[in-house]
Tab-separated table of C-alpha atoms in Angstrom:
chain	number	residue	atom	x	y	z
A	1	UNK	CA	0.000	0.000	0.000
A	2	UNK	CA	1.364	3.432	-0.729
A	3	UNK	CA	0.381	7.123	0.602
A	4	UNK	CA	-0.107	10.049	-2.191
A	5	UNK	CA	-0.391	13.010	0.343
A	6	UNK	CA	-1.328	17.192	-0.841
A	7	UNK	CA	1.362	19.142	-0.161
A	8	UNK	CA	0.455	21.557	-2.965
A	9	UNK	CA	-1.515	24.121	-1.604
A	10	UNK	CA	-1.602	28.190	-1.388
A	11	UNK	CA	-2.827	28.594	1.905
A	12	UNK	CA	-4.545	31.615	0.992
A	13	UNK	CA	-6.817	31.743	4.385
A	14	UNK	CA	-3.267	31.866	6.305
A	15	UNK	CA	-2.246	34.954	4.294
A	16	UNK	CA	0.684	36.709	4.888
A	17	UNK	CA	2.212	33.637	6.868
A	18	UNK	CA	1.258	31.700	3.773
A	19	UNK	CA	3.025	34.519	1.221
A	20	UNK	CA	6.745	33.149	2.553
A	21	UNK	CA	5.916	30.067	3.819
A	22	UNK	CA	4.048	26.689	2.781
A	23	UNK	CA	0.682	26.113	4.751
A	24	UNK	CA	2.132	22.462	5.538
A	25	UNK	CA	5.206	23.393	7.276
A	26	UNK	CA	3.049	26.415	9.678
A	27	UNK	CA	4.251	24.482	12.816
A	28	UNK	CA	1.778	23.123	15.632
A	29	UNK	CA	3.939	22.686	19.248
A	30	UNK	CA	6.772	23.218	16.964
A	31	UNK	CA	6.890	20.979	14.650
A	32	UNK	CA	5.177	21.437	11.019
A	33	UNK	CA	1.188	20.036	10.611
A	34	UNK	CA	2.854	18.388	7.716
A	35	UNK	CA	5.340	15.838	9.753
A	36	UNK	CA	2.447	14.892	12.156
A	37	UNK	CA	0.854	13.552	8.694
A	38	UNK	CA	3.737	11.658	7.515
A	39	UNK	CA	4.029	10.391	10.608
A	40	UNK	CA	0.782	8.725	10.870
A	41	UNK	CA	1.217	7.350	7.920
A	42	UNK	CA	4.476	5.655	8.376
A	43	UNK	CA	2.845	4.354	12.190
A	44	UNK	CA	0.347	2.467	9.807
A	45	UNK	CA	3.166	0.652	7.803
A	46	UNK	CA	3.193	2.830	4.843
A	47	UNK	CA	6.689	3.558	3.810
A	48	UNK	CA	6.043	4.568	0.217
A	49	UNK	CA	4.708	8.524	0.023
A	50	UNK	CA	3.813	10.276	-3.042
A	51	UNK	CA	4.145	13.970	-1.912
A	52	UNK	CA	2.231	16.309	-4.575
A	53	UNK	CA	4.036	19.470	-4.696
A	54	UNK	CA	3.533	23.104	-6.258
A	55	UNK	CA	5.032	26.211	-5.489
A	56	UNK	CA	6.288	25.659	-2.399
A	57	UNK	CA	8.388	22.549	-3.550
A	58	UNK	CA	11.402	23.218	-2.777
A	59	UNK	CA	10.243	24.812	0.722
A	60	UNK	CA	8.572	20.981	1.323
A	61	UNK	CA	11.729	18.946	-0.399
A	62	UNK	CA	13.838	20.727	1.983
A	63	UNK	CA	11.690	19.937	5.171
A	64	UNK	CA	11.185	16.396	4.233
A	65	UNK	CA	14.521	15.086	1.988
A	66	UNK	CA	14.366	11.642	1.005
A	67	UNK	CA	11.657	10.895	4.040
A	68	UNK	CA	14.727	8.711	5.636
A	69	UNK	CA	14.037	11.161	9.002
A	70	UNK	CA	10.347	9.442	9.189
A	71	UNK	CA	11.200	5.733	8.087
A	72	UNK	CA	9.939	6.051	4.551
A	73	UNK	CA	10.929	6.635	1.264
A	74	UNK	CA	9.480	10.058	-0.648
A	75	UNK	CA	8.739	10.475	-4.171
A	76	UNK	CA	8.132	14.055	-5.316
A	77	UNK	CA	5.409	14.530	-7.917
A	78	UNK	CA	4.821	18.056	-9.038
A	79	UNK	CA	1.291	19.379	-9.826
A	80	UNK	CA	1.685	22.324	-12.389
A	81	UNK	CA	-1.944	24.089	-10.973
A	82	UNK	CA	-4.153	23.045	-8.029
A	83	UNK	CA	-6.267	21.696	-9.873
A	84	UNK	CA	-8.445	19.575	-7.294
A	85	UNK	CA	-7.900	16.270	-5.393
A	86	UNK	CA	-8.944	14.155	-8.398
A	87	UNK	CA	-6.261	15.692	-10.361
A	88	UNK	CA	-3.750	15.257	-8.328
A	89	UNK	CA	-4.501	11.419	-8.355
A	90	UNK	CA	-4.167	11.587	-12.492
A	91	UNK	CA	-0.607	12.604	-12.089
A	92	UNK	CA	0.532	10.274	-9.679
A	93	UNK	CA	-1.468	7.542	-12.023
A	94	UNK	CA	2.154	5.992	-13.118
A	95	UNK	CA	3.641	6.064	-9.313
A	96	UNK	CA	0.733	4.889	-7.424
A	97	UNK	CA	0.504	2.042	-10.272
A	98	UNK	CA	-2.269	-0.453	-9.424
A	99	UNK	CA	-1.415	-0.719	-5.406
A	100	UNK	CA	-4.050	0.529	-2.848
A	101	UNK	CA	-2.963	3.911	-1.441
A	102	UNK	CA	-4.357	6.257	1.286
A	103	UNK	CA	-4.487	9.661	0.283
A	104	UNK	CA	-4.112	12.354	2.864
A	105	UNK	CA	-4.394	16.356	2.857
A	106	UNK	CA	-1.208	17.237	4.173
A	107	UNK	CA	-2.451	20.292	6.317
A	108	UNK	CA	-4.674	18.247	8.209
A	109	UNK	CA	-4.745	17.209	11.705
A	110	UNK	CA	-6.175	13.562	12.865
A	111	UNK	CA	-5.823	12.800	16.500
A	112	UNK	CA	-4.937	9.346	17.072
A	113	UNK	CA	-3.579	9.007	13.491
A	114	UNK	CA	-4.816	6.582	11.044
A	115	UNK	CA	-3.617	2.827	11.826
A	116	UNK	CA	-7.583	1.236	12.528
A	117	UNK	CA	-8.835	2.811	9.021
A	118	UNK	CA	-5.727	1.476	6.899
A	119	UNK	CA	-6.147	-2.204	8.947
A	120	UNK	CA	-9.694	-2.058	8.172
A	121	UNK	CA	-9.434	-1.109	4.769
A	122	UNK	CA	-6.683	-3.827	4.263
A	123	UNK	CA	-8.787	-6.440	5.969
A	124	UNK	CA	-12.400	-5.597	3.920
A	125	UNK	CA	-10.434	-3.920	0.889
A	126	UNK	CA	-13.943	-1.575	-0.686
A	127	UNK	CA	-12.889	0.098	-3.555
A	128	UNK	CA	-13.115	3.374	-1.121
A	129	UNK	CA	-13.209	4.407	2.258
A	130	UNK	CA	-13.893	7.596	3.173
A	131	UNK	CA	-13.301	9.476	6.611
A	132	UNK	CA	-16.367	11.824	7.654
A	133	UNK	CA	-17.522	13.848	11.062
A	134	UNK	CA	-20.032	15.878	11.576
A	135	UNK	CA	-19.530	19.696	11.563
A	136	UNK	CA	-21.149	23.098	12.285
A	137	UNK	CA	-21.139	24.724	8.795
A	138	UNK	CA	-20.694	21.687	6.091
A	139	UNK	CA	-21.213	24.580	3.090
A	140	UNK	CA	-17.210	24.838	3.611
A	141	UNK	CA	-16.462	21.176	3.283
A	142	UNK	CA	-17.444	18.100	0.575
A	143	UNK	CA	-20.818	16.283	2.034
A	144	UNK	CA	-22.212	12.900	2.501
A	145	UNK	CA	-25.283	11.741	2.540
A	146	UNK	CA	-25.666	8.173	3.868
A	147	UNK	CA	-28.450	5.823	3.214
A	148	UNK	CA	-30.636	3.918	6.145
A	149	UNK	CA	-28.207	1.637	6.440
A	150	UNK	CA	-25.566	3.995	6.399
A	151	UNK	CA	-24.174	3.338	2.961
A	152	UNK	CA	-22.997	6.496	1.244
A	153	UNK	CA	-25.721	7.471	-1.714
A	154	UNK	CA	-24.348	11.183	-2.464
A	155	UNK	CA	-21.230	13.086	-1.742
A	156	UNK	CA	-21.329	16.986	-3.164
A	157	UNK	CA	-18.615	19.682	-2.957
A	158	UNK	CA	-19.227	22.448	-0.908
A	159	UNK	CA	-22.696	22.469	-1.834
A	160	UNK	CA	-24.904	25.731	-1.107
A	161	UNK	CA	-28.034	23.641	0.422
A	162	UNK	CA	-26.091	20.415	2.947
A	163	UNK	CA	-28.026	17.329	2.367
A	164	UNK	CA	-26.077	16.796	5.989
A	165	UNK	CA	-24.298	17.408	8.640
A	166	UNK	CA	-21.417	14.809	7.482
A	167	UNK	CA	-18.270	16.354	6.277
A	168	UNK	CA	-15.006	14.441	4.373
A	169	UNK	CA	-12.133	14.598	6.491
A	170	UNK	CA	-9.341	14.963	4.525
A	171	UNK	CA	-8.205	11.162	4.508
A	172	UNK	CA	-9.499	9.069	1.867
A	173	UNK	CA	-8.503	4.972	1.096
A	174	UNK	CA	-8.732	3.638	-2.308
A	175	UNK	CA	-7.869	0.751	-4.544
A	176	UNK	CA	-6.949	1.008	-7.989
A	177	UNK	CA	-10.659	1.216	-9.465
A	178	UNK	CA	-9.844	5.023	-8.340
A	179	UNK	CA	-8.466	5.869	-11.684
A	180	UNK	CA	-10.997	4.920	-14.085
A	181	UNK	CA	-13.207	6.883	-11.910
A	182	UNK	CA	-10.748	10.058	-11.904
A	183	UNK	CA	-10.457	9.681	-15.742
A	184	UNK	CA	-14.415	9.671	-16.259
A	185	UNK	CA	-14.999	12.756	-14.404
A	186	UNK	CA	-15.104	16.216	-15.873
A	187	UNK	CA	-13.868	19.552	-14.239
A	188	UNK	CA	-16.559	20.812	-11.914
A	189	UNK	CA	-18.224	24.519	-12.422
A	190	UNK	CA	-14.564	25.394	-10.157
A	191	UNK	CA	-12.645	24.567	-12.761
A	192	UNK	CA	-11.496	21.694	-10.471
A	193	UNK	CA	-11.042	17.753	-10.946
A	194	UNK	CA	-13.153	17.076	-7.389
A	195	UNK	CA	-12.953	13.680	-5.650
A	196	UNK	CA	-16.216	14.087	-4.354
A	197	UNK	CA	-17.486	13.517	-8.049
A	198	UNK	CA	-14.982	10.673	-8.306
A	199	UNK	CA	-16.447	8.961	-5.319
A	200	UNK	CA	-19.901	9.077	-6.456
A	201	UNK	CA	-18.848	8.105	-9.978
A	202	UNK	CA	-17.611	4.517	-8.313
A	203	UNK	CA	-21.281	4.893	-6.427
A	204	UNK	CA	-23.329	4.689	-9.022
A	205	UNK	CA	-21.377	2.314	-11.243
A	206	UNK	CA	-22.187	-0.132	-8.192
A	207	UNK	CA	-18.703	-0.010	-6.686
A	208	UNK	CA	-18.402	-0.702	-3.004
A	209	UNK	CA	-17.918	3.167	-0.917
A	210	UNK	CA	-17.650	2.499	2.940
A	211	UNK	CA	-17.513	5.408	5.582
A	212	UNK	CA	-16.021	6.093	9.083
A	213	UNK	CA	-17.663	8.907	11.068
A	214	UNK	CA	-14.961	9.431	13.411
A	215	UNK	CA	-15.986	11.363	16.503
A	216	UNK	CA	-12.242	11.826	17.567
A	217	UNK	CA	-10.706	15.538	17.003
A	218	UNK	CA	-10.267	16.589	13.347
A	219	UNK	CA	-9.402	19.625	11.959
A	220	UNK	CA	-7.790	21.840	8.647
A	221	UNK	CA	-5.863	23.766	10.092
A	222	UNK	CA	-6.420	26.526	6.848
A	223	UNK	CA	-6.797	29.489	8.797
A	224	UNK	CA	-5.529	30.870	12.116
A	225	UNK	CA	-8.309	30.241	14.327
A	226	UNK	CA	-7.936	26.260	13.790
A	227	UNK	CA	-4.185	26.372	13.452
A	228	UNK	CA	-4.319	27.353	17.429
A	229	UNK	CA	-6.871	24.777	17.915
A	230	UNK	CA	-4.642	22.424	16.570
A	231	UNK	CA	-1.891	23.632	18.980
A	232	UNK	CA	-3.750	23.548	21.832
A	233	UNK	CA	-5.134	19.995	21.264
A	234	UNK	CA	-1.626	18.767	20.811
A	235	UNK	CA	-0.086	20.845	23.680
A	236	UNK	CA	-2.497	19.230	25.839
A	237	UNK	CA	-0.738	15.494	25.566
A	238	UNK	CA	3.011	16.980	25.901
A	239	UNK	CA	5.320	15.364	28.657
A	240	UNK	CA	7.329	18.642	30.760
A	241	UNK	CA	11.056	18.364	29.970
A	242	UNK	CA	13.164	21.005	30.804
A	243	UNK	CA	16.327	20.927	28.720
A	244	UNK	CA	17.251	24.294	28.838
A	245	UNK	CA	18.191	26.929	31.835
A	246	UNK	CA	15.676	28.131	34.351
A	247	UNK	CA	16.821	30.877	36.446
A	248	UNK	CA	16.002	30.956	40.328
A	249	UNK	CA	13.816	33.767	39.914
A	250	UNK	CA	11.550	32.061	37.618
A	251	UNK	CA	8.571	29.691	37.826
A	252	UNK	CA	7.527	26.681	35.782
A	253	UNK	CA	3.642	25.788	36.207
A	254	UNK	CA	2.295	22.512	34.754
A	255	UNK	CA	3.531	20.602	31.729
A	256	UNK	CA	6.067	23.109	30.205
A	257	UNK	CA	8.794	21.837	27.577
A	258	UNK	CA	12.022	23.821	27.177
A	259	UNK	CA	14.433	22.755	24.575
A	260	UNK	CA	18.068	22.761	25.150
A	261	UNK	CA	19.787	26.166	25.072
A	262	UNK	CA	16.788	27.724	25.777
A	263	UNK	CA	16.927	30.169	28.800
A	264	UNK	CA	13.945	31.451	31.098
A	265	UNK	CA	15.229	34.423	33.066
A	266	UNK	CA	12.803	36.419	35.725
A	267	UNK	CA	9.610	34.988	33.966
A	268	UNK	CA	6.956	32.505	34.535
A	269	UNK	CA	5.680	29.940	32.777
A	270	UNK	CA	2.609	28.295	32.913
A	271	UNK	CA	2.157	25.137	30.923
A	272	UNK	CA	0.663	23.119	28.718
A	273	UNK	CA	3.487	25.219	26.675
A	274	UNK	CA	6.872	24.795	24.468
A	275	UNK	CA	9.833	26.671	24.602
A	276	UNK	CA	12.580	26.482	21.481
A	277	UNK	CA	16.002	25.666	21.475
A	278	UNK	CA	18.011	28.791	22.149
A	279	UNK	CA	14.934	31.304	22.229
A	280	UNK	CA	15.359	33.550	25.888
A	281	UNK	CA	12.348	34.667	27.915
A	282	UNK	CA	13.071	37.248	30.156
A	283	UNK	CA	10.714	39.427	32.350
A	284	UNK	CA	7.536	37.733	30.880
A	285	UNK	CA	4.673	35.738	31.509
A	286	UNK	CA	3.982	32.744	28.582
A	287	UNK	CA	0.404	31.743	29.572
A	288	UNK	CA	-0.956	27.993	28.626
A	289	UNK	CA	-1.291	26.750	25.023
A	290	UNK	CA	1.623	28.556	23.793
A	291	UNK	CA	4.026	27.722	21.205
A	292	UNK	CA	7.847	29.891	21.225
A	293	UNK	CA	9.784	28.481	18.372
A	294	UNK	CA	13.893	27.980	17.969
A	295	UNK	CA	15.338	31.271	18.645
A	296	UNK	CA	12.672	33.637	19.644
A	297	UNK	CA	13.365	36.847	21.793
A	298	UNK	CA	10.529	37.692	24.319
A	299	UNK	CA	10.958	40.418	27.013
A	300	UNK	CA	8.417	42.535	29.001
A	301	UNK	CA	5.548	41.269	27.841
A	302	UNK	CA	2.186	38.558	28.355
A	303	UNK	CA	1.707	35.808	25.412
A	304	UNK	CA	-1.048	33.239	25.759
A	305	UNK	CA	-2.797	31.177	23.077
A	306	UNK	CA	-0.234	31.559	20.491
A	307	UNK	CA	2.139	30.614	18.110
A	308	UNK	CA	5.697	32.175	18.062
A	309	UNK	CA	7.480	30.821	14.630
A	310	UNK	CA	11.635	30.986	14.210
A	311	UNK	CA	13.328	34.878	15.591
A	312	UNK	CA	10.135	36.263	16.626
A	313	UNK	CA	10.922	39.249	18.745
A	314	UNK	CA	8.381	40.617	21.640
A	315	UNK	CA	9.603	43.473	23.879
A	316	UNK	CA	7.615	45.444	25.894
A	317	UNK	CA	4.384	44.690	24.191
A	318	UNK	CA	1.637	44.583	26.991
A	319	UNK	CA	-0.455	41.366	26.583
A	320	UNK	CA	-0.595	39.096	23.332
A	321	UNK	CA	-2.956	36.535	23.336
A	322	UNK	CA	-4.892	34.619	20.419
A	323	UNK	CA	-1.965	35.408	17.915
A	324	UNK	CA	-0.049	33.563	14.888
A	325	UNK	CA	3.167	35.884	14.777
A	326	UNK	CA	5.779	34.723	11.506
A	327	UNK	CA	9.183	34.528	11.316
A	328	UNK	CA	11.767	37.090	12.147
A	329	UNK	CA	8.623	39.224	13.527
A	330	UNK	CA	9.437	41.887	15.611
A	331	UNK	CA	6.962	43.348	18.134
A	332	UNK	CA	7.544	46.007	20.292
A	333	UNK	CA	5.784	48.467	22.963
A	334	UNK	CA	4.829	52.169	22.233
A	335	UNK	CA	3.204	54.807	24.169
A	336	UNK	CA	-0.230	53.244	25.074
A	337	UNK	CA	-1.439	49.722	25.086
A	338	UNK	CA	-5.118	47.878	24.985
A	339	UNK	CA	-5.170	45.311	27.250
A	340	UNK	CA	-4.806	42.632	24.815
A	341	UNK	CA	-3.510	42.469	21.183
A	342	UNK	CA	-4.886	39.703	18.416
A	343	UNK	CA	-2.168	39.772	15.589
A	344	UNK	CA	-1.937	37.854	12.179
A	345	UNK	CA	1.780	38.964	10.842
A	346	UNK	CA	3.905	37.240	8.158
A	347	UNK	CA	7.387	36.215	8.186
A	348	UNK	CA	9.790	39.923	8.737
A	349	UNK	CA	7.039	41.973	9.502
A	350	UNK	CA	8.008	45.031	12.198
A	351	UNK	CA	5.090	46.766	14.543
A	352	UNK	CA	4.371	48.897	17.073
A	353	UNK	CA	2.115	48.466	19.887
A	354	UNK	CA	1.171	51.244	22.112
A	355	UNK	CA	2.275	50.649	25.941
């Protein structure tokens, strides 16, 4: 069995983050959405990964290599467009061959990874196998509707009237019977090649498509609110290790993580949280569910809820809470402050906050 997963995508709802950085490698308890994908994968014994790729290629090649760092073997397959999900199984028609293969958005987030739905779908091999849950606004997501006897009868692509409540999670399982679905299918009203109509292509020529509500946590992490969603949820299972230097005038509450060369000077920390290798907090509170990446500079200030990626820079800045702050970011205080500050900045952006 091999794995084709997406790692094509614009990110546009993660805009600016997204305009120097791949959505896939936006990191979640610092360590890229993307690798917690690859990982599952390999934990359910599939070494072989197609990795679909588009202008961020050679940001993803150079985060993943040759996939020897996960236990698995990667094969780079480059998609000229987006195109759609169905499209991106045409191209990888000669790699995947005639093998079974999971196929799995790389900027989403399954709790629990996938082992039980690749041994079930080994063990009862349908031609597809489809991951759903239910969600508050399914207009945003491709929709099931399931029969009586909970056989899916219609799947539609972000359809303006839900026929449900049951969205597809980005994790689908196929066998080869796939492909002469994909090359039936016509580009939708989108201009895409959907896998929704794929799927129900394979329904109604009488081909066997199981489903898997999973009631576990789920989420795409394509904009900012769900990318801290995602970090909290993971923060929450994090063993405390402290690797780094903790000063006698600081405090470590709860599960906290501190990578090596990481120093905590005069501050407090209050866990579940992760510190990077070689980033200093000095004078500051880091509240719960807070991600600091390698090298970041914080001084003065209050962050909670947030994600800190590589050399961001807060001094003096009052209260930050709710925030995705890029790369090489630098925040610092002015005259007068709100209470609280909700920030969205891309990679070497420079503010300044009242104080």
């Amino acid at each position: 069995m091999k794995a084709l997963v997406l790692a094509g995508g614009t990110g546009s709802r993660l805009r600016p983050i997204t305009h120097t950085a791949a959505k896939q490698l936006v990191p979640v308890a610092n360590k890229p959405v993307l690798f917690y994908g690859i990982e599952s994968i390999v934990a359910a014994g599939i070494t072989e990964i197609g990795v679909i790729v588009g202008g961020t290629e050679r940001e993803i090649r150079a985060a993943l290599g040759d996939g020897s760092q996960f236990g698995a073997r990667i094969t780079y397959l480059p998609q000229e467009a987006p195109l759609g999900l169905a499209h991106a199984v045409l191209i990888a028609r000669d790699w995947l061959g005639d093998e079974d293969f999971v196929m799995y958005l790389g900027d989403n987030f399954v709790v629990g990874g996938i082992t039980g739905l690749v041994e079930e779908f080994r063990q009862e091999r349908p031609h597809a196998r489809i991951l759903l849950t239910k969600v508050a606004d399914p207009s945003m997501f491709g929709v099931a509707e399931l029969g009586p006897d909970g056989a899916v009868v219609r799947l539609e692509e972000k359809p303006a009237a839900p026929r449900s409540d049951l969205a597809l999670v980005g994790v689908y399982l196929f066998t080869s019977a796939v492909h002469e679905a994909v090359a039936a299918i016509a580009p939708s009203a989108r201009g895409e090649m959907e896998i929704t109509d794929a799927i129900q292509w394979l329904i109604d020529a009488g081909r066997t498509v199981t489903a898997t509500t999973i009631t576990g946590y789920w989420k795409d992490t394509g904009n900012v609110a769900d990318m801290l969603e995602v970090n909290r949820a993971v923060l929450e299972g994090i063993e405390p290790a402290v690797a780094g230097s903790v000063d006698a005038a600081s405090e470590i509450v709860g599960r906290v993580r501190i990578a090596p060369g990481a120093r905590i000077v005069r501050s407090r920390i209050v866990g579940p949280a992760v510190i990077g290798a070689d980033a200093v907090v000095t004078d500051s509170h880091i509240g719960s569910f807070t991600s600091v990446a390698d090298h970041c500079r914080i001084s003065g200030s209050e962050v909670e809820f947030s994600i800190l990626l590589e050399g961001a820079r807060i001094e003096d800045a009052g209260r930050i809470e709710g925030s995705l702050i890029g790369r090489s970011v630098h925040v610092s205080g002015a005259v007068r402050a709100p209470r609280a500050h909700r920030l969205v900045l891309g990679d070497h952006s420079r503010i300044q906050i009242a104080s």
